[in-house]
Tab-separated table of C-alpha atoms and ligand atoms in Angstrom:
chain	number	residue	atom	x	y	z
A	1	MET	CA	14.825	-13.304	-30.746
A	2	VAL	CA	17.337	-11.877	-28.260
A	3	THR	CA	20.375	-14.023	-27.591
A	4	ALA	CA	22.924	-13.827	-24.818
A	5	PRO	CA	26.238	-15.657	-24.642
A	6	GLY	CA	26.495	-18.380	-22.049
A	7	ILE	CA	22.777	-18.783	-21.445
A	8	ASN	CA	21.443	-22.130	-22.457
A	9	VAL	CA	17.785	-22.058	-23.596
A	10	GLN	CA	15.441	-25.017	-23.507
A	11	LYS	CA	11.936	-24.192	-24.723
A	12	VAL	CA	8.569	-25.750	-23.885
A	13	GLU	CA	6.848	-27.753	-26.585
A	14	THR	CA	3.385	-26.351	-25.895
A	15	SER	CA	2.633	-23.027	-24.208
A	16	LYS	CA	0.324	-23.052	-21.167
A	17	LEU	CA	-1.052	-19.781	-22.498
A	18	GLN	CA	-3.346	-21.701	-24.809
A	19	SER	CA	-5.490	-22.684	-21.830
A	20	LEU	CA	-5.386	-19.376	-19.889
A	21	SER	CA	-7.047	-16.000	-20.408
A	22	LEU	CA	-5.055	-12.896	-19.462
A	23	GLU	CA	-8.264	-10.874	-18.948
A	24	ASN	CA	-8.739	-9.687	-15.339
A	25	ILE	CA	-5.909	-11.827	-14.094
A	26	PRO	CA	-5.124	-11.609	-10.334
A	27	PHE	CA	-1.710	-10.542	-9.016
A	28	GLY	CA	0.978	-13.202	-8.894
A	29	LYS	CA	-1.073	-16.366	-9.301
A	30	TYR	CA	-0.041	-17.610	-12.740
A	31	PHE	CA	3.452	-18.109	-14.122
A	32	THR	CA	4.722	-18.154	-17.690
A	33	ASP	CA	6.172	-21.065	-19.626
A	34	HIS	CA	9.848	-20.518	-18.771
A	35	MET	CA	12.144	-19.580	-15.895
A	36	LEU	CA	15.812	-18.711	-15.496
A	37	GLU	CA	18.043	-20.627	-13.114
A	38	ALA	CA	21.738	-20.141	-12.303
A	39	ASP	CA	24.023	-21.562	-9.628
A	40	PHE	CA	26.784	-19.936	-7.619
A	41	GLU	CA	29.411	-22.551	-6.854
A	42	ASP	CA	33.176	-22.439	-6.271
A	43	GLY	CA	33.060	-18.633	-6.270
A	44	GLU	CA	31.393	-18.173	-9.673
A	45	TRP	CA	28.010	-18.126	-11.393
A	46	LYS	CA	27.497	-21.138	-13.665
A	47	ASN	CA	24.829	-23.377	-15.250
A	48	ILE	CA	22.870	-20.330	-16.437
A	49	GLU	CA	19.831	-21.661	-18.202
A	50	ILE	CA	16.331	-20.783	-19.269
A	51	LYS	CA	14.077	-23.799	-19.145
A	52	PRO	CA	10.431	-24.816	-18.779
A	53	TYR	CA	8.870	-23.501	-15.536
A	54	GLN	CA	9.064	-26.378	-13.075
A	55	PRO	CA	9.327	-27.204	-9.338
A	56	LEU	CA	12.702	-27.268	-7.589
A	57	LEU	CA	14.093	-30.315	-5.873
A	58	LEU	CA	15.739	-29.143	-2.622
A	59	ASP	CA	17.479	-30.937	0.215
A	60	PRO	CA	15.513	-30.459	3.473
A	61	SER	CA	18.642	-28.913	5.015
A	62	THR	CA	18.827	-26.164	2.340
A	63	ALA	CA	20.215	-23.200	4.260
A	64	ALA	CA	17.763	-20.542	3.003
A	65	ILE	CA	14.808	-22.452	4.416
A	66	HIS	CA	16.370	-22.363	7.875
A	67	TYR	CA	18.207	-19.051	8.112
A	68	GLY	CA	16.620	-16.867	5.484
A	69	GLN	CA	19.477	-15.801	3.232
A	70	ALA	CA	16.955	-14.910	0.534
A	71	ILE	CA	16.384	-11.717	-1.450
A	72	PHE	CA	14.204	-10.684	-4.374
A	73	GLU	CA	13.149	-7.903	-6.724
A	74	GLY	CA	9.983	-6.857	-8.538
A	75	ILE	CA	10.037	-5.305	-12.021
A	76	LYS	CA	7.291	-4.848	-14.587
A	77	ALA	CA	7.267	-5.320	-18.377
A	78	TYR	CA	4.803	-3.697	-20.792
A	79	LYS	CA	4.220	-3.638	-24.516
A	80	ASP	CA	3.266	-0.784	-26.792
A	81	GLY	CA	0.680	-0.787	-29.583
A	82	GLU	CA	3.192	-2.223	-32.061
A	83	GLY	CA	4.156	-5.128	-29.829
A	84	ASN	CA	7.517	-3.675	-28.714
A	85	VAL	CA	8.396	-4.836	-25.210
A	86	PHE	CA	9.765	-2.599	-22.456
A	87	MET	CA	10.837	-3.101	-18.847
A	88	PHE	CA	10.399	-0.220	-16.390
A	89	ARG	CA	13.744	0.945	-14.895
A	90	PRO	CA	15.227	-2.574	-14.587
A	91	LEU	CA	18.774	-1.311	-14.007
A	92	ASP	CA	17.628	0.373	-10.799
A	93	ASN	CA	16.271	-2.940	-9.565
A	94	TYR	CA	19.484	-4.669	-10.617
A	95	LYS	CA	21.518	-2.235	-8.510
A	96	ARG	CA	19.197	-2.642	-5.523
A	97	PHE	CA	19.401	-6.436	-5.834
A	98	ASN	CA	23.143	-6.269	-5.268
A	99	ILE	CA	22.679	-3.844	-2.348
A	100	SER	CA	20.366	-6.431	-0.768
A	101	ALA	CA	22.862	-9.224	-1.573
A	102	ALA	CA	25.707	-7.345	0.114
A	103	ARG	CA	23.606	-6.752	3.270
A	104	MET	CA	22.682	-10.439	3.457
A	105	GLN	CA	26.291	-11.600	2.909
A	106	MET	CA	25.389	-13.155	-0.444
A	107	PRO	CA	27.370	-13.040	-3.713
A	108	LEU	CA	26.742	-10.191	-6.143
A	109	ILE	CA	25.149	-10.920	-9.503
A	110	PRO	CA	27.036	-9.705	-12.598
A	111	GLU	CA	25.043	-7.245	-14.676
A	112	ASP	CA	25.068	-9.446	-17.783
A	113	VAL	CA	23.627	-12.471	-15.957
A	114	PHE	CA	20.816	-10.383	-14.428
A	115	MET	CA	20.022	-8.106	-17.362
A	116	GLU	CA	20.669	-10.433	-20.310
A	117	GLY	CA	18.998	-13.332	-18.538
A	118	MET	CA	15.947	-11.187	-17.828
A	119	ARG	CA	15.861	-9.752	-21.354
A	120	LEU	CA	16.075	-13.175	-22.916
A	121	LEU	CA	13.417	-14.652	-20.629
A	122	VAL	CA	10.944	-11.776	-21.077
A	123	ASP	CA	11.467	-11.866	-24.832
A	124	LEU	CA	10.787	-15.604	-24.894
A	125	ASP	CA	7.543	-15.227	-22.897
A	126	LYS	CA	6.442	-11.851	-24.295
A	127	ASN	CA	3.085	-13.243	-25.446
A	128	TRP	CA	2.209	-13.408	-21.752
A	129	ILE	CA	2.253	-9.615	-21.326
A	130	PRO	CA	-1.366	-8.571	-20.755
A	131	GLY	CA	-2.574	-5.560	-22.713
A	132	GLN	CA	-5.238	-4.147	-20.363
A	133	ASP	CA	-4.808	-1.037	-18.207
A	134	ASP	CA	-3.279	-1.731	-14.800
A	135	HIS	CA	-1.959	-5.080	-16.095
A	136	SER	CA	1.639	-6.049	-16.870
A	137	LEU	CA	4.139	-8.876	-16.731
A	138	TYR	CA	5.582	-8.942	-13.212
A	139	ILE	CA	9.217	-10.060	-13.208
A	140	ARG	CA	10.481	-11.684	-10.021
A	141	PRO	CA	14.277	-12.181	-9.803
A	142	PHE	CA	15.386	-13.852	-6.559
A	143	MET	CA	18.387	-15.472	-4.918
A	144	PHE	CA	18.676	-17.875	-2.004
A	145	SER	CA	21.356	-19.897	-0.255
A	146	THR	CA	21.554	-23.577	-1.151
A	147	ASP	CA	24.207	-25.161	1.074
A	148	SER	CA	22.916	-28.388	2.608
A	149	VAL	CA	24.023	-27.708	6.156
A	150	ILE	CA	22.333	-26.428	9.276
A	151	GLY	CA	25.301	-24.656	10.839
A	152	VAL	CA	24.644	-20.899	10.911
A	153	LYS	CA	27.035	-19.314	8.403
A	154	PRO	CA	26.911	-17.679	4.989
A	155	SER	CA	26.317	-20.361	2.415
A	156	ASP	CA	28.968	-21.293	-0.159
A	157	LYS	CA	26.312	-22.055	-2.783
A	158	TYR	CA	23.360	-20.009	-4.043
A	159	LYS	CA	20.674	-20.143	-6.684
A	160	PHE	CA	19.626	-17.113	-8.726
A	161	MET	CA	16.303	-17.406	-10.527
A	162	ILE	CA	13.821	-15.308	-12.465
A	163	ILE	CA	10.154	-16.171	-12.843
A	164	LEU	CA	7.444	-14.169	-14.637
A	165	SER	CA	3.807	-13.652	-13.735
A	166	PRO	CA	1.187	-11.966	-15.933
A	167	THR	CA	-0.636	-9.794	-13.516
A	168	GLY	CA	-3.468	-7.385	-12.727
A	169	PRO	CA	-3.698	-4.722	-9.985
A	170	TYR	CA	-2.304	-5.600	-6.540
A	171	TYR	CA	-4.893	-3.573	-4.623
A	172	ASN	CA	-8.229	-3.013	-6.314
A	173	LYS	CA	-9.575	-0.174	-4.218
A	174	PRO	CA	-8.506	2.615	-1.842
A	175	MET	CA	-7.193	1.222	1.408
A	176	ARG	CA	-7.821	1.561	5.140
A	177	ILE	CA	-4.583	1.766	7.113
A	178	TYR	CA	-3.821	1.225	10.796
A	179	VAL	CA	-0.817	3.040	12.273
A	180	GLU	CA	1.276	0.272	13.867
A	181	GLU	CA	2.837	0.966	17.257
A	182	LYS	CA	3.443	-2.493	18.679
A	183	TYR	CA	5.326	-4.369	15.962
A	184	SER	CA	8.222	-3.026	13.890
A	185	ARG	CA	9.188	-3.636	10.285
A	186	ALA	CA	12.768	-2.431	10.576
A	187	ALA	CA	15.158	-1.245	13.262
A	188	PRO	CA	18.329	0.884	13.124
A	189	GLY	CA	21.146	-1.332	11.849
A	190	GLY	CA	18.667	-3.901	10.564
A	191	ILE	CA	17.714	-4.989	7.045
A	192	GLY	CA	14.887	-2.535	6.300
A	193	TYR	CA	16.623	-1.158	3.207
A	194	ALA	CA	17.199	-4.628	1.738
A	195	LYS	CA	14.566	-6.482	-0.253
A	196	ALA	CA	15.046	-9.524	1.943
A	197	ALA	CA	12.413	-12.247	2.252
A	198	GLY	CA	12.487	-12.037	6.063
A	199	ASN	CA	11.202	-8.445	6.016
A	200	TYR	CA	7.993	-9.708	4.464
A	201	GLY	CA	7.611	-12.740	6.732
A	202	ALA	CA	8.120	-10.523	9.779
A	203	SER	CA	5.347	-8.164	8.643
A	204	MET	CA	2.556	-10.706	8.496
A	205	LEU	CA	1.476	-10.836	12.143
A	206	ALA	CA	0.974	-7.052	12.333
A	207	THR	CA	-0.968	-7.107	9.060
A	208	ALA	CA	-3.146	-9.995	10.264
A	209	GLU	CA	-3.963	-8.120	13.488
A	210	ALA	CA	-4.816	-4.947	11.540
A	211	LYS	CA	-7.056	-7.031	9.268
A	212	LYS	CA	-8.946	-8.341	12.292
A	213	LEU	CA	-9.733	-4.698	13.120
A	214	GLY	CA	-11.006	-4.160	9.569
A	215	TYR	CA	-7.888	-2.541	8.077
A	216	ASP	CA	-6.083	-3.563	4.886
A	217	GLN	CA	-2.528	-2.808	5.929
A	218	VAL	CA	-0.400	-1.061	8.549
A	219	LEU	CA	1.604	2.131	8.443
A	220	TRP	CA	4.903	1.129	10.014
A	221	THR	CA	6.497	3.458	12.545
A	222	ASP	CA	10.131	3.438	13.714
A	223	ALA	CA	11.198	0.670	16.073
A	224	VAL	CA	12.519	2.985	18.824
A	225	ASP	CA	9.839	5.632	19.476
A	226	HIS	CA	7.000	4.340	17.263
A	227	LYS	CA	6.566	7.939	16.145
A	228	TYR	CA	8.331	8.318	12.791
A	229	VAL	CA	6.463	6.808	9.857
A	230	GLN	CA	8.305	4.406	7.553
A	231	GLU	CA	6.301	2.431	4.964
A	232	ILE	CA	2.718	1.349	4.308
A	233	GLY	CA	2.529	-2.443	4.074
A	234	THR	CA	4.938	-3.273	1.253
A	235	MET	CA	4.909	0.273	-0.161
A	236	ASN	CA	6.640	3.616	0.363
A	237	VAL	CA	4.325	6.340	1.633
A	238	PHE	CA	3.605	9.936	0.567
A	239	PHE	CA	1.577	12.687	2.259
A	240	ILE	CA	0.273	15.772	0.467
A	241	ILE	CA	0.183	18.547	3.056
A	242	GLY	CA	-0.724	22.005	1.788
A	243	ASN	CA	1.061	22.386	-1.552
A	244	LYS	CA	3.976	20.105	-0.645
A	245	ALA	CA	4.587	16.353	-0.825
A	246	TYR	CA	6.373	14.607	2.051
A	247	THR	CA	7.907	11.139	2.105
A	248	PRO	CA	10.171	9.531	4.741
A	249	GLU	CA	13.886	10.019	4.097
A	250	LEU	CA	16.048	6.985	3.345
A	251	LEU	CA	18.999	7.851	5.586
A	252	SER	CA	17.762	5.788	8.540
A	253	GLY	CA	18.438	2.606	6.529
A	254	ALA	CA	15.040	1.311	7.639
A	255	ILE	CA	13.224	2.107	4.399
A	256	LEU	CA	13.383	0.431	0.999
A	257	ALA	CA	14.582	2.794	-1.738
A	258	GLY	CA	11.585	2.193	-3.995
A	259	VAL	CA	11.988	2.612	-7.747
A	260	THR	CA	8.338	3.731	-7.895
A	261	ARG	CA	9.045	6.078	-4.955
A	262	ASP	CA	11.865	7.662	-6.934
A	263	SER	CA	9.678	7.887	-10.062
A	264	ALA	CA	6.870	9.474	-8.003
A	265	ILE	CA	9.253	12.123	-6.646
A	266	THR	CA	10.321	13.019	-10.208
A	267	ILE	CA	6.740	13.226	-11.503
A	268	LEU	CA	5.459	15.177	-8.468
A	269	GLN	CA	8.219	17.720	-9.076
A	270	GLU	CA	7.239	17.840	-12.753
A	271	MET	CA	3.675	18.578	-11.556
A	272	GLY	CA	5.044	21.591	-9.675
A	273	LEU	CA	5.040	20.225	-6.132
A	274	GLU	CA	7.937	20.637	-3.768
A	275	VAL	CA	8.886	17.153	-2.502
A	276	LEU	CA	10.485	16.890	0.918
A	277	GLU	CA	12.253	13.724	2.062
A	278	GLU	CA	12.278	13.991	5.848
A	279	ARG	CA	11.750	12.214	9.138
A	280	ILE	CA	7.974	12.447	9.487
A	281	ASN	CA	6.467	12.369	12.968
A	282	ILE	CA	2.955	10.928	13.134
A	283	ASP	CA	2.004	13.850	15.424
A	284	ASP	CA	2.735	16.247	12.545
A	285	ILE	CA	0.424	14.217	10.297
A	286	ILE	CA	-2.336	14.434	12.928
A	287	ASN	CA	-1.787	18.191	13.315
A	288	ALA	CA	-1.905	18.686	9.534
A	289	HIS	CA	-5.174	16.742	9.455
A	290	ARG	CA	-6.632	18.739	12.362
A	291	SER	CA	-5.827	21.986	10.595
A	292	GLY	CA	-7.350	20.756	7.307
A	293	LEU	CA	-4.051	20.655	5.419
A	294	LEU	CA	-3.581	16.893	5.051
A	295	TYR	CA	-5.093	16.444	1.598
A	296	GLU	CA	-3.874	13.063	0.379
A	297	VAL	CA	-2.050	9.948	1.570
A	298	PHE	CA	-0.861	7.247	-0.830
A	299	GLY	CA	1.520	4.324	-1.168
A	300	THR	CA	3.926	3.632	-4.035
A	301	GLY	CA	5.391	0.296	-5.094
A	302	THR	CA	6.160	-1.808	-8.138
A	303	ALA	CA	3.332	-4.236	-7.483
A	304	ALA	CA	0.772	-1.688	-6.286
A	305	THR	CA	1.935	1.331	-8.363
A	306	ILE	CA	0.063	4.212	-6.655
A	307	SER	CA	-2.384	3.115	-3.990
A	308	LEU	CA	-4.798	5.637	-2.472
A	309	ILE	CA	-5.479	5.599	1.274
A	310	ARG	CA	-9.063	6.384	2.219
A	311	GLU	CA	-8.656	5.995	5.977
A	312	LEU	CA	-5.743	6.302	8.369
A	313	ARG	CA	-6.179	5.430	12.029
A	314	TYR	CA	-3.728	6.411	14.770
A	315	LYS	CA	-4.795	5.130	18.203
A	316	ASP	CA	-8.436	6.289	18.362
A	317	TYR	CA	-7.995	9.175	15.948
A	318	ILE	CA	-9.493	8.367	12.549
A	319	MET	CA	-8.662	10.348	9.427
A	320	GLU	CA	-11.036	9.768	6.526
A	321	PHE	CA	-10.496	11.076	3.010
A	322	ALA	CA	-12.799	11.675	0.047
A	323	VAL	CA	-10.448	10.114	-2.485
A	324	GLU	CA	-12.852	10.847	-5.384
A	325	SER	CA	-11.984	14.546	-5.110
A	326	TRP	CA	-8.200	14.080	-4.965
A	327	LYS	CA	-6.065	15.792	-7.590
A	328	VAL	CA	-2.450	14.799	-6.970
A	329	ALA	CA	-2.298	10.993	-6.596
A	330	PRO	CA	-4.659	10.278	-9.542
A	331	GLU	CA	-2.679	12.633	-11.789
A	332	LEU	CA	0.599	11.074	-10.636
A	333	LYS	CA	-0.769	7.600	-11.369
A	334	LYS	CA	-1.973	8.674	-14.807
A	335	ARG	CA	1.376	10.245	-15.742
A	336	LEU	CA	3.263	7.162	-14.534
A	337	ASN	CA	0.941	4.730	-16.308
A	338	ASP	CA	1.016	6.744	-19.521
A	339	ILE	CA	4.801	6.416	-19.592
A	340	ARG	CA	4.721	2.710	-18.752
A	341	ASN	CA	1.997	1.967	-21.302
A	342	CYS	CA	3.966	3.933	-23.929
A	343	LYS	CA	1.103	6.422	-24.438
A	344	VAL	CA	3.432	9.441	-24.060
A	345	PRO	CA	7.127	10.013	-24.846
A	346	ASP	CA	9.521	8.482	-22.314
A	347	ARG	CA	10.856	11.872	-21.165
A	348	PHE	CA	12.795	10.482	-18.181
A	349	ASN	CA	14.387	7.585	-20.057
A	350	TRP	CA	12.793	4.970	-17.827
A	351	MET	CA	11.654	2.441	-20.419
A	352	TYR	CA	14.227	-0.224	-21.302
A	353	LYS	CA	13.466	-1.694	-24.696
A	354	ILE	CA	14.001	-5.404	-25.125
B	401	COI	C1	6.743	-4.961	-5.131
B	401	COI	O1	6.096	-3.904	-5.172
B	401	COI	O2	7.352	-5.453	-6.092
B	401	COI	C2	6.809	-5.635	-3.867
B	401	COI	O3	7.839	-5.894	-3.385
B	401	COI	C3	5.587	-6.046	-3.267
B	401	COI	C4	5.539	-7.506	-3.335
B	401	COI	C5	6.061	-8.100	-2.096
B	401	COI	C6	4.293	-8.050	-3.851
C-alpha cells in the first residue's frame, strides 16, 4: 500500500464493487469507493483526506456555483497482466492543472498533494480498474471556489478533489461533425487553453443544435473569422492531407494543449509522418478534399483517445470518409493503446507506475 505524509485515509467497510460488473461499463457513470478532498484556507492547503465517496454539503452561496471558478483534469489508469498499476502521463496533467488555476485566479496545487494524493487514491481503489480493451480507470481531479459570498471576486477558499470512475469508450463509433460558424468555443484572450468548467458549459448549445441536424459534435472555428479550425467537441483535431498530418497550433491560446494530442504527434512522427502545427483554414481543408488529398480526420482526447470522423459538413459541402480503409488513425490508436495497456515497452516513458 502506498503511503503519503499528511494524507489522512479513512476506508469504506464494504466495497460497492461487490454489486457492480466492470464489463461494458459506460463512460463516467459509476464512481469508486473513495475520493480525495482538500481545502485551501488561510493561504494554504489543509485537511487533505481520502474518505468514502460521498455527497458534498455546500452553502447555496458557494462562489463556484455562481461565477464558475472551477477547473478539472482527466487522466487514465491501467493495469498490466501482473496487476501493476500505471497512470498515463499524469505529470503533464498536473502541470496543465496549475496553468488552468493561474488563468482562473485560483491557488496552485503543490505537486505532492496532487501526485501523492492521486497515487494513494488510485492504489486504494485499484480493483476498480477494468481489464477490457478500451476500458480504464478515469481519474478526475478538480478544484472549485468555496467562499460563501455572492460578490464577484476571487474566492479566498477552495476545494481540491479527486474522484475515480471505471470507464469504457467515450464514443463508440466514428462520428459525424458539423463545422460551427455561429457559436464560438474560445476567443483571443479568453480561457480556451484552460480546462475550465465554463468552456464545457458554453459548448452545449452548439452541440445540441448540431445534434438536431443529425451530427454528433461540432468542429469549432475561431471566434473572429469563423475560418480557422480549433477543436472537435472536447477533443483536439488532426487532418491527414497527402503524407502529412496537420493539427491547429497552440499559440492562439484558444486551444487546449491535449496530452493525447502531444502523444499523437510523437507517435505520428514515429510512424514517419511529418506533423505540422499550424493555423488551419477550413477552406484549405475543403480544397484538400476536392483534390482527393484529405485522407483522414480524427479527434484526440483523454476520454475519447482517438476518435475517427466519418463525415464533416461545412455549410452545404459534405465530406464523407470510408473509415474502414484508413491506415493512419487506426495504427496510431493501436500504438497508443498498446503502450497504455502495457503490451509493448514504454519507449517514450509515458507510464507512471504506482
Ligand atoms: C477528457 O478527454 O478528459 C475530457 O476533458 C473530456 C471530458 C470533458 C469528458
